[in-house]
Short mmCIF file of N, CA and C in Angstrom, two decimals:
data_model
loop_
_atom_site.label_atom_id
_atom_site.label_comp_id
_atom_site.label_asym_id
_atom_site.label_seq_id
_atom_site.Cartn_x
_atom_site.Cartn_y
_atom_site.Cartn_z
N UNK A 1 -96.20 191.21 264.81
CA UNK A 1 -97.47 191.64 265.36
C UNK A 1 -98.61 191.14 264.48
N UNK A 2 -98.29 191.45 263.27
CA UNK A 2 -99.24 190.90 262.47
C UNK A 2 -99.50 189.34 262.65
N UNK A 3 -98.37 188.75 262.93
CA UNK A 3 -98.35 186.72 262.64
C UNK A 3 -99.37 186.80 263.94
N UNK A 4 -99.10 187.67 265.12
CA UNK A 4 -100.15 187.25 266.32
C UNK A 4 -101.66 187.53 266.12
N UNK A 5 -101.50 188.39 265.31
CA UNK A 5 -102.88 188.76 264.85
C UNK A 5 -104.17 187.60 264.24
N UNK A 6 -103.53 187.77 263.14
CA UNK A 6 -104.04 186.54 262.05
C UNK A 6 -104.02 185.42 263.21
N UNK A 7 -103.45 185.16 264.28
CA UNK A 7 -103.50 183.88 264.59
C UNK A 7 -104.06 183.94 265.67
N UNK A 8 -104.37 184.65 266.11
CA UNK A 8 -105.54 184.66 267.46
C UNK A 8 -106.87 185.97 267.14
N UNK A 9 -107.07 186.10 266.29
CA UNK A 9 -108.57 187.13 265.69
C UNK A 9 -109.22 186.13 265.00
N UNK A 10 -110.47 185.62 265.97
CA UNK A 10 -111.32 184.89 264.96
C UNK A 10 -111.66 185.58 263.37
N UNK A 11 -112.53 186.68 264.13
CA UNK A 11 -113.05 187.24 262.68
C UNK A 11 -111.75 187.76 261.56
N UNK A 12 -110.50 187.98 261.69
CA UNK A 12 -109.55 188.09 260.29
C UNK A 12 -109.40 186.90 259.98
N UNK A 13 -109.87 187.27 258.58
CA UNK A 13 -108.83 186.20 257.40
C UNK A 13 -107.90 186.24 256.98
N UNK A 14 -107.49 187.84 256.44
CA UNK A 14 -106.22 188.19 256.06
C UNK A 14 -105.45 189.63 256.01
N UNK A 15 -103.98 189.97 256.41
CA UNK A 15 -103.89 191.35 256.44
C UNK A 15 -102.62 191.69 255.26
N UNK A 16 -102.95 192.89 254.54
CA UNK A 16 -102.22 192.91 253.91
C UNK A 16 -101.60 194.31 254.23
N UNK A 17 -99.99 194.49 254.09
CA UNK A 17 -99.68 195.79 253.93
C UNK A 17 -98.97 196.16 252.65
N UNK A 18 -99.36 197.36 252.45
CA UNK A 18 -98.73 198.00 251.16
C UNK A 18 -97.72 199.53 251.29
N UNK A 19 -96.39 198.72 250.97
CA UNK A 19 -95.80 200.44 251.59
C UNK A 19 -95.29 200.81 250.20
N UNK A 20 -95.08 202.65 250.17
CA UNK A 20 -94.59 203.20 249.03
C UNK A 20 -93.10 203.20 248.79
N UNK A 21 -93.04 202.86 247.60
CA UNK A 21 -91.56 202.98 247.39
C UNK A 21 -90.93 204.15 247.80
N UNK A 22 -89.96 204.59 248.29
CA UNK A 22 -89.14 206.02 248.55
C UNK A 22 -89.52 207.01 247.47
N UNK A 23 -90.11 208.10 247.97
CA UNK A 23 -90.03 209.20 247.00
C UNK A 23 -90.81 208.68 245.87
N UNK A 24 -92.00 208.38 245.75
CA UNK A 24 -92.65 207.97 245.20
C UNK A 24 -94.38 207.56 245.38
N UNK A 25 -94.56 208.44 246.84
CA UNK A 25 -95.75 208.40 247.34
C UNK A 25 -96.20 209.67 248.26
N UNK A 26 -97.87 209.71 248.47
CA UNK A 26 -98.09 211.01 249.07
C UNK A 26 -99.25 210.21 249.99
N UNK A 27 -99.27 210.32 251.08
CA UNK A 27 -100.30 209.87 252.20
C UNK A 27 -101.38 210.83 252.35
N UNK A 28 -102.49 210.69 253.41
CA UNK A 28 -103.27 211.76 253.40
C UNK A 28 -102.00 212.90 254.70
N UNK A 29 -101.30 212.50 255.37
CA UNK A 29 -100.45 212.65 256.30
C UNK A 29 -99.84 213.92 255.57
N UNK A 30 -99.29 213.69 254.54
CA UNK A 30 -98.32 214.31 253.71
C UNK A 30 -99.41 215.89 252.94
N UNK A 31 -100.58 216.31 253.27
CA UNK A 31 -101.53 216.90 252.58
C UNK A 31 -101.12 218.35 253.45
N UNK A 32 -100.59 219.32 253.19
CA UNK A 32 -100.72 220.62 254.03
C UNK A 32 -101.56 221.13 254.37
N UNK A 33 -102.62 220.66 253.44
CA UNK A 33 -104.03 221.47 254.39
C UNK A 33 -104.26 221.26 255.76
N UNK A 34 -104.06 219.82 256.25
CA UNK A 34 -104.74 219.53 257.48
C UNK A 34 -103.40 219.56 258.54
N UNK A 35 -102.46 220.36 258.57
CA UNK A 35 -101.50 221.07 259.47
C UNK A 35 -101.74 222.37 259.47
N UNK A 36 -101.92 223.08 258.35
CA UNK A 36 -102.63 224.41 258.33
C UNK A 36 -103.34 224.94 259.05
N UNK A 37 -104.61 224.51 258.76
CA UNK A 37 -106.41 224.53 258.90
C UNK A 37 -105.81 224.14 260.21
N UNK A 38 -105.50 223.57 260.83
CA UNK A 38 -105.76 223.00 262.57
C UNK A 38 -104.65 223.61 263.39
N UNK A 39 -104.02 224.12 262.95
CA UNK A 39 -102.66 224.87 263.94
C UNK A 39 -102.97 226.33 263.84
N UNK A 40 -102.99 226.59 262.28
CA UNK A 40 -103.62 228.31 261.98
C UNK A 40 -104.49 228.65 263.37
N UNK A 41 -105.68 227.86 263.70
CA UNK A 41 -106.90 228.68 264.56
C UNK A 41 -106.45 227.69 265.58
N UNK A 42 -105.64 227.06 265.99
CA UNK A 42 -105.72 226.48 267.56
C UNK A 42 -105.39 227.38 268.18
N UNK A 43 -104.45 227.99 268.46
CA UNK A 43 -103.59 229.23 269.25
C UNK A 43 -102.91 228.58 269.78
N UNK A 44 -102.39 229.18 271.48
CA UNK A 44 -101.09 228.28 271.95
C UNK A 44 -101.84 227.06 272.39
N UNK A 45 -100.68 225.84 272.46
CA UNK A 45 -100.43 224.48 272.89
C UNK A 45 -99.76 224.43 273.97
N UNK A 46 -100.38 224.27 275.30
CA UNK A 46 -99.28 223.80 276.29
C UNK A 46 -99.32 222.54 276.87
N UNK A 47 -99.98 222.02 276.80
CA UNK A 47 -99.73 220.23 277.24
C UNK A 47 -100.70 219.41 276.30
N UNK A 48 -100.54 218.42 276.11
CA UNK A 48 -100.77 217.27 274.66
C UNK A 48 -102.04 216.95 274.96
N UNK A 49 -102.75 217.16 275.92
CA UNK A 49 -104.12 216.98 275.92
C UNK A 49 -104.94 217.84 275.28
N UNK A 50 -104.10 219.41 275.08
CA UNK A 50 -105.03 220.13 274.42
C UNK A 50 -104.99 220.01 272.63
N UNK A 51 -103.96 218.37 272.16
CA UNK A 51 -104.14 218.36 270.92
C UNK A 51 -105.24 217.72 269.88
N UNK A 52 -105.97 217.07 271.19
CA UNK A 52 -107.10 216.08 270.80
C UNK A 52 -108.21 216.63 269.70
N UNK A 53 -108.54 218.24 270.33
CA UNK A 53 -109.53 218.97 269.89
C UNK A 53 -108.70 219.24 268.46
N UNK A 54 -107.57 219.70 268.09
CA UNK A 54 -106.93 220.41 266.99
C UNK A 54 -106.94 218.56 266.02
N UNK A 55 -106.49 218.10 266.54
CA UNK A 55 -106.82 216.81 265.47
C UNK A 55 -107.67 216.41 265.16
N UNK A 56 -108.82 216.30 266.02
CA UNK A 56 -110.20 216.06 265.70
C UNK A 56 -110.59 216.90 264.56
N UNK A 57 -110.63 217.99 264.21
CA UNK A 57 -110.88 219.30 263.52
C UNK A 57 -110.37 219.44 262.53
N UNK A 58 -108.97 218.56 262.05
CA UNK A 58 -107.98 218.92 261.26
C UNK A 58 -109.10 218.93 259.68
N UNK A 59 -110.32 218.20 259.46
CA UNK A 59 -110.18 217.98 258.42
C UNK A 59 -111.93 218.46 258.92
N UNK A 60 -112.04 219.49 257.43
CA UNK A 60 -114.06 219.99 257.71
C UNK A 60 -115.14 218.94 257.65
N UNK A 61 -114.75 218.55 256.89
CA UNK A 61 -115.69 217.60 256.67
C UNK A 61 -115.25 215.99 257.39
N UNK A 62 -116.51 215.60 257.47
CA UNK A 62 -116.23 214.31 258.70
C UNK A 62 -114.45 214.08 259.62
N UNK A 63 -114.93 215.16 260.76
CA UNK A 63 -113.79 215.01 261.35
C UNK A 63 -113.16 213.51 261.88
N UNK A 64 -112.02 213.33 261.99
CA UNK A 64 -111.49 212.61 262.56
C UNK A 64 -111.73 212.04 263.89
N UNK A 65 -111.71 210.41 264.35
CA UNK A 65 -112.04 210.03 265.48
C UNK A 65 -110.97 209.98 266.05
N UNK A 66 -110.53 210.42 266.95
CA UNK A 66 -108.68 210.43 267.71
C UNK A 66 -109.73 209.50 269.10
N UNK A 67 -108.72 208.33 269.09
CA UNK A 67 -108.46 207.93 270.30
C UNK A 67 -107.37 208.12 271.15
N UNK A 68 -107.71 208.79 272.77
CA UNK A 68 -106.23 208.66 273.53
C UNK A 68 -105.73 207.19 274.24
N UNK A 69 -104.37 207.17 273.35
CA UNK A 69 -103.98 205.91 274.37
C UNK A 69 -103.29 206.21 275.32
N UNK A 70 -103.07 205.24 276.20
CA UNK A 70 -102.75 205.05 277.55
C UNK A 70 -100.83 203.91 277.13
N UNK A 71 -100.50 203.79 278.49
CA UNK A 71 -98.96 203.20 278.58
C UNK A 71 -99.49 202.11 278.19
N UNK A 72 -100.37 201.16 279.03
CA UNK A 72 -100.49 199.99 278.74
C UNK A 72 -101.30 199.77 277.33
N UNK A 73 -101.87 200.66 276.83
CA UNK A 73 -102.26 200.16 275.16
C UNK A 73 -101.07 199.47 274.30
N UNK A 74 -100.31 199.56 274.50
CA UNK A 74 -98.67 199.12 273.98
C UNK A 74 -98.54 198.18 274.44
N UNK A 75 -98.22 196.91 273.19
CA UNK A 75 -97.59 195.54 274.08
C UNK A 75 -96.22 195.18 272.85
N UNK A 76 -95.06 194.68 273.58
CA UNK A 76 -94.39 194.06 273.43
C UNK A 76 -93.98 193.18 272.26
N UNK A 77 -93.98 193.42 271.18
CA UNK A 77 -93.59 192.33 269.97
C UNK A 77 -91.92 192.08 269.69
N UNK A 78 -91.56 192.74 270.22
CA UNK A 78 -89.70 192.53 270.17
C UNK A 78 -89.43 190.60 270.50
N UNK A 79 -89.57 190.23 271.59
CA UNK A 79 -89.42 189.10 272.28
C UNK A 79 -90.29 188.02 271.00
N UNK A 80 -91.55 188.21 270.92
CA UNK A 80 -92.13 187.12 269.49
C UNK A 80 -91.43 187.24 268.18
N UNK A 81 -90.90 187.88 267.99
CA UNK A 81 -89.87 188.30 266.19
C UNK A 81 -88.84 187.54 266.67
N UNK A 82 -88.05 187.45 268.03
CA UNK A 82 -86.97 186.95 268.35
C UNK A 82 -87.45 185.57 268.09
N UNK A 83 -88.44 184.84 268.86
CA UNK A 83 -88.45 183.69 268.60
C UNK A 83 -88.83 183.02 267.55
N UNK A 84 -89.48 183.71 266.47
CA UNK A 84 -89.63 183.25 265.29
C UNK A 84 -88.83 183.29 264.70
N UNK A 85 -87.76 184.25 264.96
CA UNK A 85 -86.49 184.51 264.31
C UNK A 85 -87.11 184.81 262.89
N UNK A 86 -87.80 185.68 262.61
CA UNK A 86 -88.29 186.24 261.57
C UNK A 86 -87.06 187.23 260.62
N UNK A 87 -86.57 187.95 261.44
CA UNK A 87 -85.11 188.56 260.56
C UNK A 87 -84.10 187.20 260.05
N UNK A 88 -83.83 186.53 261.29
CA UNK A 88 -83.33 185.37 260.85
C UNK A 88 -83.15 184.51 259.14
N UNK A 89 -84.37 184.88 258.78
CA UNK A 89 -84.93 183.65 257.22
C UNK A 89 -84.06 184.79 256.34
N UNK A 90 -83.10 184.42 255.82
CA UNK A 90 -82.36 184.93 254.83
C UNK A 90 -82.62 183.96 253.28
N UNK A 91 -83.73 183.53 253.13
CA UNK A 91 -83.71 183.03 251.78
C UNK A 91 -85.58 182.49 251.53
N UNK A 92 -85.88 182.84 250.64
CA UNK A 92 -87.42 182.80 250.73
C UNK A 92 -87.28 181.47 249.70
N UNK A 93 -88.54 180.99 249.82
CA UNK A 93 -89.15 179.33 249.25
C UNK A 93 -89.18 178.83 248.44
N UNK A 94 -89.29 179.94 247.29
CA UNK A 94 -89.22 179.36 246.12
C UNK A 94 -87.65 179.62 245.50
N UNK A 95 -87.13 178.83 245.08
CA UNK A 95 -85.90 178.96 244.48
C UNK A 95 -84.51 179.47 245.52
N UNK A 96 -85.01 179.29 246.84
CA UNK A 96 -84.17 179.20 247.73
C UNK A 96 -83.04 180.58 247.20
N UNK A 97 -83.89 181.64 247.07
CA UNK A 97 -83.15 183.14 246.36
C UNK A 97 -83.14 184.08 248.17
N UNK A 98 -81.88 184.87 247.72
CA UNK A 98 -82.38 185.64 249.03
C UNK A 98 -83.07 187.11 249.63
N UNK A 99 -83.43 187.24 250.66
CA UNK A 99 -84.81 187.75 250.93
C UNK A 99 -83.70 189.65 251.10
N UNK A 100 -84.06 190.50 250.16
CA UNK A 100 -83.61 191.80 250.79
C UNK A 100 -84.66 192.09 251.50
N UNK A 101 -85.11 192.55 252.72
CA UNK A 101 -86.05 193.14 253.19
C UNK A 101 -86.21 194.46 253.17
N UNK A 102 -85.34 195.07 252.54
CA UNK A 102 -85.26 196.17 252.28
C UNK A 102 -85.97 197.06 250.84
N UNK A 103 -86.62 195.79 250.29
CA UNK A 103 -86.94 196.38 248.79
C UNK A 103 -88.40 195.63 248.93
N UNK A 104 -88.62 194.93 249.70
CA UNK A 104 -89.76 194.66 250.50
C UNK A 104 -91.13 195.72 250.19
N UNK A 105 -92.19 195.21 249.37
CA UNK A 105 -93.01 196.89 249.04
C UNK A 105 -94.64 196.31 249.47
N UNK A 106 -94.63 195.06 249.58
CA UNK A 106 -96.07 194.58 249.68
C UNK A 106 -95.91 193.06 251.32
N UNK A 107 -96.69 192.99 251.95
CA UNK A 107 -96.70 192.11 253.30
C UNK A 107 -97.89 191.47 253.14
N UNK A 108 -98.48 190.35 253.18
CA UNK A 108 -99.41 189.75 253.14
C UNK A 108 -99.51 188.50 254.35
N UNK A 109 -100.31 188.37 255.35
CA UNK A 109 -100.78 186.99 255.97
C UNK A 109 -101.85 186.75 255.86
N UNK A 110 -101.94 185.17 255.88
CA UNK A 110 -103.61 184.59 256.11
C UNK A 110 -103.55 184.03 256.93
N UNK A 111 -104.96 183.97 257.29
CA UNK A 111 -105.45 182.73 258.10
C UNK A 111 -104.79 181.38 257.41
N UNK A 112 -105.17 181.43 256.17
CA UNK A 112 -104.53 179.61 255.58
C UNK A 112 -103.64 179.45 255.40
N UNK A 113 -102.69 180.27 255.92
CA UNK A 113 -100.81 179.67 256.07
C UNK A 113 -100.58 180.77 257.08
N UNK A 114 -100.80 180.88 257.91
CA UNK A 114 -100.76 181.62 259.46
C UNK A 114 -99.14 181.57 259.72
N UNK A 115 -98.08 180.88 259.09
CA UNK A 115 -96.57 180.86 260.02
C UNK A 115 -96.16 181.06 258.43
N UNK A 116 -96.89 181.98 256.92
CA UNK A 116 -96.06 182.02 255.94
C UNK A 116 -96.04 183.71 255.88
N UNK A 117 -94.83 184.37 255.69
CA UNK A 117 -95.16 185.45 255.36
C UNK A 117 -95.07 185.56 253.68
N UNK A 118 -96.26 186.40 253.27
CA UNK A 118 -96.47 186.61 251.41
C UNK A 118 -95.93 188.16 251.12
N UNK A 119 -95.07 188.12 250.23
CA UNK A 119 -94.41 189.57 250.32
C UNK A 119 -94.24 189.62 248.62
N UNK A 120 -94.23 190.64 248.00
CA UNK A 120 -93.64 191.45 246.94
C UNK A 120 -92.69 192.78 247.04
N UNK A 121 -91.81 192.29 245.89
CA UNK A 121 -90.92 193.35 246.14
C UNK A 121 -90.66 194.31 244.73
N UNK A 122 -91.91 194.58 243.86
CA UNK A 122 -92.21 195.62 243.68
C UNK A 122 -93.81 195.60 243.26
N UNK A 123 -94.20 196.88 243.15
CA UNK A 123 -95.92 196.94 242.98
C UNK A 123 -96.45 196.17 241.61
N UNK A 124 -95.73 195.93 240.30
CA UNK A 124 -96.29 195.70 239.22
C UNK A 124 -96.25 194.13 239.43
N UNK A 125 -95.92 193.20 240.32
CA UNK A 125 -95.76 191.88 240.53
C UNK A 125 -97.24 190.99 240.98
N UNK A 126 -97.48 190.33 240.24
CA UNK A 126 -98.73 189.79 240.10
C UNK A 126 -98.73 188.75 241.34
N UNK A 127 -97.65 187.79 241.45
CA UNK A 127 -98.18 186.88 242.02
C UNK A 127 -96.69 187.20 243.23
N UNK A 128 -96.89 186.61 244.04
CA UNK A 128 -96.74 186.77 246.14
C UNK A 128 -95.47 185.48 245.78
N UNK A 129 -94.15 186.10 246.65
CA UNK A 129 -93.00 185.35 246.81
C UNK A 129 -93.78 184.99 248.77
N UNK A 130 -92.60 183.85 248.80
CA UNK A 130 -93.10 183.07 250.36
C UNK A 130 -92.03 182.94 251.42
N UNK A 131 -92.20 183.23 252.38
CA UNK A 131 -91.22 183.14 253.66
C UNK A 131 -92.14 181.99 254.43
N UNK A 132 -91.58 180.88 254.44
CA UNK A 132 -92.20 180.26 255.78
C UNK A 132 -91.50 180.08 256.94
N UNK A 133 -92.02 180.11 258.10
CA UNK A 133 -90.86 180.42 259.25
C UNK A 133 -91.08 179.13 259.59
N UNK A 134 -89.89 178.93 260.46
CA UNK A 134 -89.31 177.74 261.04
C UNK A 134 -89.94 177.43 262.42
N UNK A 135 -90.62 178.29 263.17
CA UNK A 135 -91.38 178.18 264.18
C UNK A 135 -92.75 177.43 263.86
N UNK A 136 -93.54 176.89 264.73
CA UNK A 136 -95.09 176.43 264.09
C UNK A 136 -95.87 177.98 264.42
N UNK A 137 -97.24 177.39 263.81
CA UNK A 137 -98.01 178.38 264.04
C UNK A 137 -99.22 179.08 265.78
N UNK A 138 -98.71 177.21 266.25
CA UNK A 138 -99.10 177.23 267.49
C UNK A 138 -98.03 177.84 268.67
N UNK A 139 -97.21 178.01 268.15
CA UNK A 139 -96.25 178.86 269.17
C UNK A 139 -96.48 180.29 268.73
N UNK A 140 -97.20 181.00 267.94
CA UNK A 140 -97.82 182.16 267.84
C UNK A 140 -98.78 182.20 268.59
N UNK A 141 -99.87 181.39 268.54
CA UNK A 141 -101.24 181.34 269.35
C UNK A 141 -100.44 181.41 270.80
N UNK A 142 -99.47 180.84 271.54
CA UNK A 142 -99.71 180.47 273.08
C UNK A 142 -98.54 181.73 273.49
N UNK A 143 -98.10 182.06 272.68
CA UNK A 143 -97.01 183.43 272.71
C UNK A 143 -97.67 184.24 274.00
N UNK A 144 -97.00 184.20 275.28
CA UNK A 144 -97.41 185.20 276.10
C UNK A 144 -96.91 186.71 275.34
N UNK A 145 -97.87 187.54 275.03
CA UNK A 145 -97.38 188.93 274.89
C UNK A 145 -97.17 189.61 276.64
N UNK A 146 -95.95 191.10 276.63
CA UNK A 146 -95.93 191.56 277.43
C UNK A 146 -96.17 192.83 277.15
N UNK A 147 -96.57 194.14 278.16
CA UNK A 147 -96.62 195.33 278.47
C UNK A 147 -95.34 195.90 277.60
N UNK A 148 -95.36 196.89 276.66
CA UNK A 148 -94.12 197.35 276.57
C UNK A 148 -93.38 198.31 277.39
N UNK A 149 -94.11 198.92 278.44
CA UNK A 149 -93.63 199.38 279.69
C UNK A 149 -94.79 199.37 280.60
N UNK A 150 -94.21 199.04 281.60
CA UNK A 150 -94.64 198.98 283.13
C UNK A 150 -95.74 200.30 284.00
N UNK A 151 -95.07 201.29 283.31
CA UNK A 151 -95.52 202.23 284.12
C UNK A 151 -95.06 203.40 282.82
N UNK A 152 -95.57 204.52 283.49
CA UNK A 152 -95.10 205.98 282.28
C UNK A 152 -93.83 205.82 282.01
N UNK A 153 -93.70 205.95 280.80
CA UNK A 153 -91.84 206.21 280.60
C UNK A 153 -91.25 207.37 280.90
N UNK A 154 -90.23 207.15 281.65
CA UNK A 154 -89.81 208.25 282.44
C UNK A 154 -88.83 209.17 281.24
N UNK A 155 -88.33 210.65 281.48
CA UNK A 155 -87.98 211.60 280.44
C UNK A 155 -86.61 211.57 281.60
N UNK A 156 -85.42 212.05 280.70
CA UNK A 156 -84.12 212.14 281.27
C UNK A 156 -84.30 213.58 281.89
N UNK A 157 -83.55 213.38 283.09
CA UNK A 157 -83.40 214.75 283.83
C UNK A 157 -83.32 216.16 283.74
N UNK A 158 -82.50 215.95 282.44
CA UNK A 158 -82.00 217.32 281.95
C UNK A 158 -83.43 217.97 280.83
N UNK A 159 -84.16 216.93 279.93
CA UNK A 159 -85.57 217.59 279.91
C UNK A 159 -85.95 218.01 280.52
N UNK A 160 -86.30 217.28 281.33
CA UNK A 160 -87.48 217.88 282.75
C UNK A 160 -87.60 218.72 283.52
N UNK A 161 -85.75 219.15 283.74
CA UNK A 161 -85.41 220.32 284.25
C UNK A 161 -85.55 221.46 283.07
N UNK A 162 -85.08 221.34 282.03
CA UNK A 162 -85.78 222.25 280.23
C UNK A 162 -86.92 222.84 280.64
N UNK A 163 -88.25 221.51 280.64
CA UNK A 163 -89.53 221.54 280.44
C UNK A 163 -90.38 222.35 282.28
N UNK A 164 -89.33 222.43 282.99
CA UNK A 164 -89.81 223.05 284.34
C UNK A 164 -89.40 224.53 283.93
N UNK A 165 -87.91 224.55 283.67
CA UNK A 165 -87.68 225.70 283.63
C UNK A 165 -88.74 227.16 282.94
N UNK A 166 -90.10 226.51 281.78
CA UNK A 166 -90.57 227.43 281.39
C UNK A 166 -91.97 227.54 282.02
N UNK A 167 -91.91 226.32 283.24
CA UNK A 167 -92.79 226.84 284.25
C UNK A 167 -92.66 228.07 285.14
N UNK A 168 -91.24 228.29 285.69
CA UNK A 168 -91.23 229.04 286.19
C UNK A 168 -90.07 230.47 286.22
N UNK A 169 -89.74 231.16 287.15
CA UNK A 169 -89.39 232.29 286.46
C UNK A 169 -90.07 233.92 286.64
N UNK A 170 -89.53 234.87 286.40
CA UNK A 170 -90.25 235.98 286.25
C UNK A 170 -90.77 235.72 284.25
N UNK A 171 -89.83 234.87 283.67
CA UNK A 171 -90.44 235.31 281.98
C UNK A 171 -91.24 234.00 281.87
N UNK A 172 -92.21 232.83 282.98
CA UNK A 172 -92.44 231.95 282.41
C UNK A 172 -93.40 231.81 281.49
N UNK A 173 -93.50 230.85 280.78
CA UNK A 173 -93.82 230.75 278.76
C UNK A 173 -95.06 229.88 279.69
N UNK A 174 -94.97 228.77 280.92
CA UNK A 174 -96.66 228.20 281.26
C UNK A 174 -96.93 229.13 282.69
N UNK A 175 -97.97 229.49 282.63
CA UNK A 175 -97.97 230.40 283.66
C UNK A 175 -99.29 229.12 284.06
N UNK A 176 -100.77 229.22 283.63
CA UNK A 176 -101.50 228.15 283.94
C UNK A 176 -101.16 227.08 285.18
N UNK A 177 -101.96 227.25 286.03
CA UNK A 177 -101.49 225.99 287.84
C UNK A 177 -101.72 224.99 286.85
N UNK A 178 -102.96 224.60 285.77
CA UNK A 178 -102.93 222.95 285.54
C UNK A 178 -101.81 222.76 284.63
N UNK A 179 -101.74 223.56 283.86
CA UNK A 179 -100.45 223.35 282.62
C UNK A 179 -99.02 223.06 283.77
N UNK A 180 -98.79 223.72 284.75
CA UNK A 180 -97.57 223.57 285.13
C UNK A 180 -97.59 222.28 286.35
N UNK A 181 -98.92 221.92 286.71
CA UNK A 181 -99.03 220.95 287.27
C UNK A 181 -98.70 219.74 286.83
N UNK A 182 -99.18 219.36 285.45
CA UNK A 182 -98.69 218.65 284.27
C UNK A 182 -96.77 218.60 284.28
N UNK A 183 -96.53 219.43 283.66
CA UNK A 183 -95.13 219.24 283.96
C UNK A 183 -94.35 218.97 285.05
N UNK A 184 -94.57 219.38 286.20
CA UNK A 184 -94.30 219.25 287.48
C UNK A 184 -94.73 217.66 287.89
N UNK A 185 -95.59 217.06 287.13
CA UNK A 185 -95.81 215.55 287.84
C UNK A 185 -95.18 214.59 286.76
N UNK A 186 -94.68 215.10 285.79
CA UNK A 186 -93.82 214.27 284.56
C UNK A 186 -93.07 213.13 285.41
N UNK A 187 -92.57 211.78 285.13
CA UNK A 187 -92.03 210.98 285.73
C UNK A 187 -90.27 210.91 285.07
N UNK A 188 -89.59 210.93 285.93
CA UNK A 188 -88.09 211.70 285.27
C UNK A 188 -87.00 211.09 286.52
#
């Protein structure tokens, strides 16, 4: 996703990712306050639209911008990794050593080697080991991307029948016509 990036975004030059070693890092994600503070005073939750407001809120000061996505915001990168055969490169460039991707801690692309991936494999490493892929960089640019689904993804039967069941009932848990309308139009 990234190689398509860098290679069709005029304005990037370069993206880098940095992941934490195991057990050895704390995100803002990982902070209890902002599961607290936003679940404490929401009250009940019955369908995922009413989580927008509780996330927005999670944090006092300059709340959060939540965008809702949609099915089609999602596209397809499975099919472009295949053809770059990016898992494929079992031995990186310099010294023809081989690549664990698993100890993998730093990701780097540019614009000025668009088909190299720059990686470190631990944080105190100054200078960037090299993957260059065997594909060009113009078969990134003309890469048709696709939809990663078509339409809503449908939920297996036996959910749906779960997620009805607490529609209705003498003890039902959604009593609400829109809340149970929601469930009732789930695609299954």
């Amino acid at each position: 996703m990234v190689l398509y990036l860098i290679n069709n975004c005029s304005n990037l030059e370069q993206v880098c990712l940095r992941y934490f070693e195991s057990f050895h890092g704390q995100n803002e994600g990982d902070c209890p306050q902002h599961h607290t503070i936003a679940i404490k005073n929401a009250g009940d939750v019955f369908v995922p639209r009413e989580l927008k407001p509780i996330f927005k809120l999670a944090r006092k000061k300059h709340s959060y911008s939540v965008h809702q996505l949609q099915t089609e915001d999602f596209w397809d990168f499975k099919m472009l990794s295949q053809d770059l055969k990016i898992l494929g490169v079992r031995r990186y460039s310099e010294n023809n050593i081989p690549v664990k991707w698993m100890n993998i801690v730093e990701v780097k692309i540019t614009k000025d080697y668009p088909s190299t991936v720059f990686f470190k494999t631990s944080h105190l490493d100054v200078t960037y080991k090299s993957l260059t892929l065997k594909r060009q960089q113009a078969d990134v640019k003309k890469f048709p991307l696709m939809r990663l689904n078509s339409g809503p993804v449908k939920i297996p039967p036996a959910k749906y029948e779960d997620l009805i069941s607490l529609c209705t009932g003498p003890t039902a848990v959604v009593r609400a016509s829109d809340h149970k309308a929601f469930y009732m139009s789930l695609p299954h």
